[in-house]
Amino acid sequence: LLADKYGRLHSMSQVIAPGKATSLDGKDVSSQLTARDNLFYQSSTAAKDLPKKDGVILEFPNPGKAQTAKLAIHAKNSIILDYMIGQFHESFGNVYDTFMKKQQNAPEAKMRQWALDQGIPLSLYIERNGQWEFVDYFHIAGPMKFKDDILQFPLKGNESDPLKLKLEFGNFLWEIDYAALDYSPDQLY
């Protein structure tokens, strides 16, 4: 059983490992994501001009008749995220308190969108009709310990076959140790 960010419990009874997992630059990372073993995927590009976003594409068998799917992950934020946020706050110097008061009055939707644009949460996309569609996101997990998390999402029947999911994040901000899918209905007593 895992609880999602909405406080709902979900059972994982027919867990499927990804048949294929690739980084956004096309490297096979399947061995890093199929077990909770601290062999995790993290950004590693050595390009001169780093891309803003990184992530992995996961492929699973498409069952065709399932109405929902649940993606479970074992992941954490890298220490780089904490460092960058600290540096960002320090850049305000003595006007930091003024900045924070202004942020407290900012609309929640605007702040959430800013965080998503920066790649701070771990965004989940699904391929439908050949296009990536945003599904939801995993909250920040912190850099100290891997966290188990889950998101349930509807299947509409127009997903790719095999089913393709993309986990996207700001370059170097997440470390993903494990990902698995379950199409079975929740079995809660």
mmCIF file of C-alpha atoms in Angstrom:
data_model
loop_
_atom_site.group_PDB
_atom_site.id
_atom_site.type_symbol
_atom_site.label_atom_id
_atom_site.label_comp_id
_atom_site.label_asym_id
_atom_site.label_seq_id
_atom_site.Cartn_x
_atom_site.Cartn_y
_atom_site.Cartn_z
ATOM 1 C CA LEU A 1 0.000 0.000 0.000
ATOM 2 C CA LEU A 2 1.145 3.498 -0.834
ATOM 3 C CA ALA A 3 -0.470 6.852 -0.110
ATOM 4 C CA ASP A 4 -0.470 9.477 -2.847
ATOM 5 C CA LYS A 5 -0.096 13.233 -2.372
ATOM 6 C CA TYR A 6 -3.883 13.552 -2.137
ATOM 7 C CA GLY A 7 -3.998 11.246 0.892
ATOM 8 C CA ARG A 8 -5.570 8.321 -0.993
ATOM 9 C CA LEU A 9 -4.299 4.779 -0.444
ATOM 10 C CA HIS A 10 -3.465 2.580 -3.424
ATOM 11 C CA SER A 11 -2.588 -1.105 -3.546
ATOM 12 C CA MET A 12 0.061 -2.512 -5.839
ATOM 13 C CA SER A 13 -0.824 -6.146 -6.537
ATOM 14 C CA GLN A 14 0.280 -6.725 -10.160
ATOM 15 C CA VAL A 15 3.502 -4.736 -10.415
ATOM 16 C CA ILE A 16 5.141 -4.444 -13.837
ATOM 17 C CA ALA A 17 8.713 -3.226 -14.316
ATOM 18 C CA PRO A 18 9.355 -1.098 -17.382
ATOM 19 C CA GLY A 19 10.171 -3.191 -20.437
ATOM 20 C CA LYS A 20 12.395 -0.356 -21.566
ATOM 21 C CA ALA A 21 13.691 2.791 -19.879
ATOM 22 C CA THR A 22 15.714 5.454 -21.666
ATOM 23 C CA SER A 23 17.045 8.844 -20.686
ATOM 24 C CA LEU A 24 15.811 11.820 -22.699
ATOM 25 C CA ASP A 25 19.053 11.690 -24.674
ATOM 26 C CA GLY A 26 18.351 8.050 -25.660
ATOM 27 C CA LYS A 27 20.607 6.065 -23.301
ATOM 28 C CA ASP A 28 19.296 2.766 -21.906
ATOM 29 C CA VAL A 29 18.804 3.220 -18.134
ATOM 30 C CA SER A 30 16.637 0.135 -17.515
ATOM 31 C CA SER A 31 19.127 -1.431 -15.096
ATOM 32 C CA GLN A 32 18.960 1.660 -12.890
ATOM 33 C CA LEU A 33 15.157 1.695 -12.544
ATOM 34 C CA THR A 34 13.997 -1.905 -12.127
ATOM 35 C CA ALA A 35 14.864 -2.485 -8.440
ATOM 36 C CA ARG A 36 15.093 -0.577 -5.154
ATOM 37 C CA ASP A 37 18.848 -0.977 -4.963
ATOM 38 C CA ASN A 38 20.373 2.515 -4.780
ATOM 39 C CA LEU A 39 21.533 2.196 -8.415
ATOM 40 C CA PHE A 40 19.619 5.242 -9.566
ATOM 41 C CA TYR A 41 19.233 7.442 -12.607
ATOM 42 C CA GLN A 42 20.588 10.947 -12.277
ATOM 43 C CA SER A 43 21.488 13.586 -14.831
ATOM 44 C CA SER A 44 24.973 13.069 -16.209
ATOM 45 C CA THR A 45 25.248 15.034 -19.404
ATOM 46 C CA ALA A 46 28.630 16.529 -20.122
ATOM 47 C CA ALA A 47 27.316 18.860 -22.811
ATOM 48 C CA LYS A 48 28.663 22.393 -22.818
ATOM 49 C CA ASP A 49 25.155 23.858 -22.945
ATOM 50 C CA LEU A 50 23.117 21.793 -20.510
ATOM 51 C CA PRO A 51 19.457 21.315 -21.338
ATOM 52 C CA LYS A 52 17.057 22.812 -18.806
ATOM 53 C CA LYS A 53 15.133 19.544 -18.383
ATOM 54 C CA ASP A 54 16.098 15.909 -18.029
ATOM 55 C CA GLY A 55 14.175 12.728 -17.402
ATOM 56 C CA VAL A 56 13.380 9.189 -18.417
ATOM 57 C CA ILE A 57 10.914 7.539 -20.782
ATOM 58 C CA LEU A 58 9.395 4.324 -19.458
ATOM 59 C CA GLU A 59 7.675 1.736 -21.656
ATOM 60 C CA PHE A 60 5.149 -0.776 -20.308
ATOM 61 C CA PRO A 61 2.882 -3.339 -21.978
ATOM 62 C CA ASN A 62 -0.456 -1.721 -22.794
ATOM 63 C CA PRO A 63 -3.273 -3.900 -21.406
ATOM 64 C CA GLY A 64 -5.882 -2.226 -23.618
ATOM 65 C CA LYS A 65 -8.866 -2.651 -21.278
ATOM 66 C CA ALA A 66 -7.585 -1.078 -18.049
ATOM 67 C CA GLN A 67 -9.262 2.184 -17.055
ATOM 68 C CA THR A 68 -6.550 3.384 -14.672
ATOM 69 C CA ALA A 69 -2.871 2.887 -14.005
ATOM 70 C CA LYS A 70 -0.703 3.551 -10.961
ATOM 71 C CA LEU A 71 2.934 4.552 -11.261
ATOM 72 C CA ALA A 72 5.047 3.866 -8.172
ATOM 73 C CA ILE A 73 8.490 5.403 -7.790
ATOM 74 C CA HIS A 74 11.355 5.305 -5.313
ATOM 75 C CA ALA A 75 13.119 8.655 -5.712
ATOM 76 C CA LYS A 76 14.589 11.681 -3.986
ATOM 77 C CA ASN A 77 15.819 15.135 -4.822
ATOM 78 C CA SER A 78 19.511 15.658 -5.337
ATOM 79 C CA ILE A 79 21.466 17.815 -2.912
ATOM 80 C CA ILE A 80 21.887 20.217 -5.831
ATOM 81 C CA LEU A 81 18.241 21.328 -5.504
ATOM 82 C CA ASP A 82 18.744 22.325 -1.842
ATOM 83 C CA TYR A 83 21.960 24.111 -2.732
ATOM 84 C CA MET A 84 20.357 26.019 -5.624
ATOM 85 C CA ILE A 85 17.376 27.133 -3.525
ATOM 86 C CA GLY A 86 19.762 28.316 -0.809
ATOM 87 C CA GLN A 87 21.801 30.275 -3.359
ATOM 88 C CA PHE A 88 18.618 31.764 -4.832
ATOM 89 C CA HIS A 89 17.467 32.993 -1.404
ATOM 90 C CA GLU A 90 20.923 34.358 -0.551
ATOM 91 C CA SER A 91 20.909 36.426 -3.743
ATOM 92 C CA PHE A 92 18.198 38.665 -2.251
ATOM 93 C CA GLY A 93 20.483 39.877 0.524
ATOM 94 C CA ASN A 94 18.742 42.249 2.934
ATOM 95 C CA VAL A 95 15.522 42.400 0.861
ATOM 96 C CA TYR A 96 14.856 38.684 1.427
ATOM 97 C CA ASP A 97 12.136 39.325 4.052
ATOM 98 C CA THR A 98 10.323 41.688 1.671
ATOM 99 C CA PHE A 99 10.533 39.111 -1.114
ATOM 100 C CA MET A 100 9.138 36.357 1.135
ATOM 101 C CA LYS A 101 6.196 38.507 2.263
ATOM 102 C CA LYS A 102 5.346 39.200 -1.375
ATOM 103 C CA GLN A 103 5.584 35.471 -2.178
ATOM 104 C CA GLN A 104 3.120 34.637 0.618
ATOM 105 C CA ASN A 105 0.476 36.689 -1.189
ATOM 106 C CA ALA A 106 1.160 35.215 -4.621
ATOM 107 C CA PRO A 107 -1.614 33.009 -6.059
ATOM 108 C CA GLU A 108 -1.029 29.307 -5.412
ATOM 109 C CA ALA A 109 -1.554 28.386 -9.069
ATOM 110 C CA LYS A 110 1.110 30.889 -10.139
ATOM 111 C CA MET A 111 3.638 29.505 -7.621
ATOM 112 C CA ARG A 112 2.873 25.902 -8.629
ATOM 113 C CA GLN A 113 3.317 26.747 -12.310
ATOM 114 C CA TRP A 114 6.617 28.504 -11.584
ATOM 115 C CA ALA A 115 7.892 25.375 -9.759
ATOM 116 C CA LEU A 116 6.774 23.133 -12.659
ATOM 117 C CA ASP A 117 8.440 25.435 -15.197
ATOM 118 C CA GLN A 118 11.696 25.185 -13.227
ATOM 119 C CA GLY A 119 11.446 21.375 -13.097
ATOM 120 C CA ILE A 120 11.410 21.269 -9.296
ATOM 121 C CA PRO A 121 8.624 18.669 -8.930
ATOM 122 C CA LEU A 122 8.914 15.399 -10.856
ATOM 123 C CA SER A 123 6.404 15.764 -13.713
ATOM 124 C CA LEU A 124 4.567 12.767 -15.172
ATOM 125 C CA TYR A 125 3.544 12.723 -18.842
ATOM 126 C CA ILE A 126 1.793 10.049 -20.900
ATOM 127 C CA GLU A 127 1.988 9.582 -24.668
ATOM 128 C CA ARG A 128 -1.458 9.818 -26.257
ATOM 129 C CA ASN A 129 -2.022 10.028 -30.020
ATOM 130 C CA GLY A 130 1.732 10.489 -30.495
ATOM 131 C CA GLN A 131 1.888 13.564 -28.208
ATOM 132 C CA TRP A 132 3.122 13.967 -24.623
ATOM 133 C CA GLU A 133 0.281 14.950 -22.300
ATOM 134 C CA PHE A 134 0.928 16.238 -18.771
ATOM 135 C CA VAL A 135 -0.733 13.997 -16.163
ATOM 136 C CA ASP A 136 0.397 15.157 -12.712
ATOM 137 C CA TYR A 137 3.538 15.591 -10.648
ATOM 138 C CA PHE A 138 5.292 14.111 -7.629
ATOM 139 C CA HIS A 139 6.053 16.496 -4.768
ATOM 140 C CA ILE A 140 9.607 17.227 -3.670
ATOM 141 C CA ALA A 141 10.977 14.306 -1.661
ATOM 142 C CA GLY A 142 14.060 15.938 -0.129
ATOM 143 C CA PRO A 143 17.695 14.899 -0.599
ATOM 144 C CA MET A 144 18.313 12.774 2.496
ATOM 145 C CA LYS A 145 16.409 9.556 1.793
ATOM 146 C CA PHE A 146 14.670 7.853 -1.117
ATOM 147 C CA LYS A 147 10.883 8.049 -0.798
ATOM 148 C CA ASP A 148 8.229 5.702 -2.144
ATOM 149 C CA ASP A 149 5.457 7.578 -3.928
ATOM 150 C CA ILE A 150 2.554 6.805 -6.234
ATOM 151 C CA LEU A 151 0.253 8.530 -8.704
ATOM 152 C CA GLN A 152 -2.910 7.050 -10.166
ATOM 153 C CA PHE A 153 -4.158 8.348 -13.511
ATOM 154 C CA PRO A 154 -6.938 7.494 -15.968
ATOM 155 C CA LEU A 155 -6.393 5.637 -19.225
ATOM 156 C CA LYS A 156 -8.521 6.919 -22.115
ATOM 157 C CA GLY A 157 -7.831 4.234 -24.724
ATOM 158 C CA ASN A 158 -5.721 6.489 -26.962
ATOM 159 C CA GLU A 159 -2.389 5.742 -25.298
ATOM 160 C CA SER A 160 0.602 4.454 -27.228
ATOM 161 C CA ASP A 161 1.295 0.735 -27.454
ATOM 162 C CA PRO A 162 3.528 0.040 -25.607
ATOM 163 C CA LEU A 163 2.331 2.533 -22.991
ATOM 164 C CA LYS A 164 4.921 5.310 -22.706
ATOM 165 C CA LEU A 165 5.366 7.474 -19.631
ATOM 166 C CA LYS A 166 7.843 10.296 -19.214
ATOM 167 C CA LEU A 167 9.227 11.482 -15.887
ATOM 168 C CA GLU A 168 10.661 14.960 -16.435
ATOM 169 C CA PHE A 169 12.545 17.238 -14.045
ATOM 170 C CA GLY A 170 15.031 20.085 -13.932
ATOM 171 C CA ASN A 171 18.480 18.869 -14.922
ATOM 172 C CA PHE A 172 20.336 17.365 -11.929
ATOM 173 C CA LEU A 173 17.399 17.943 -9.508
ATOM 174 C CA TRP A 174 16.149 14.339 -9.037
ATOM 175 C CA GLU A 175 17.564 10.847 -8.502
ATOM 176 C CA ILE A 176 15.208 7.997 -9.505
ATOM 177 C CA ASP A 177 15.958 4.529 -8.128
ATOM 178 C CA TYR A 178 12.859 2.568 -9.180
ATOM 179 C CA ALA A 179 9.683 2.841 -11.228
ATOM 180 C CA ALA A 180 6.882 0.313 -11.698
ATOM 181 C CA LEU A 181 3.319 0.307 -13.020
ATOM 182 C CA ASP A 182 0.179 -1.469 -11.850
ATOM 183 C CA TYR A 183 -3.060 -1.630 -13.853
ATOM 184 C CA SER A 184 -5.042 -3.556 -11.215
ATOM 185 C CA PRO A 185 -7.909 -1.870 -9.362
ATOM 186 C CA ASP A 186 -7.168 -0.859 -5.790
ATOM 187 C CA GLN A 187 -7.921 -3.651 -3.330
ATOM 188 C CA LEU A 188 -8.573 -1.847 -0.049
ATOM 189 C CA TYR A 189 -10.554 -3.500 2.713
#
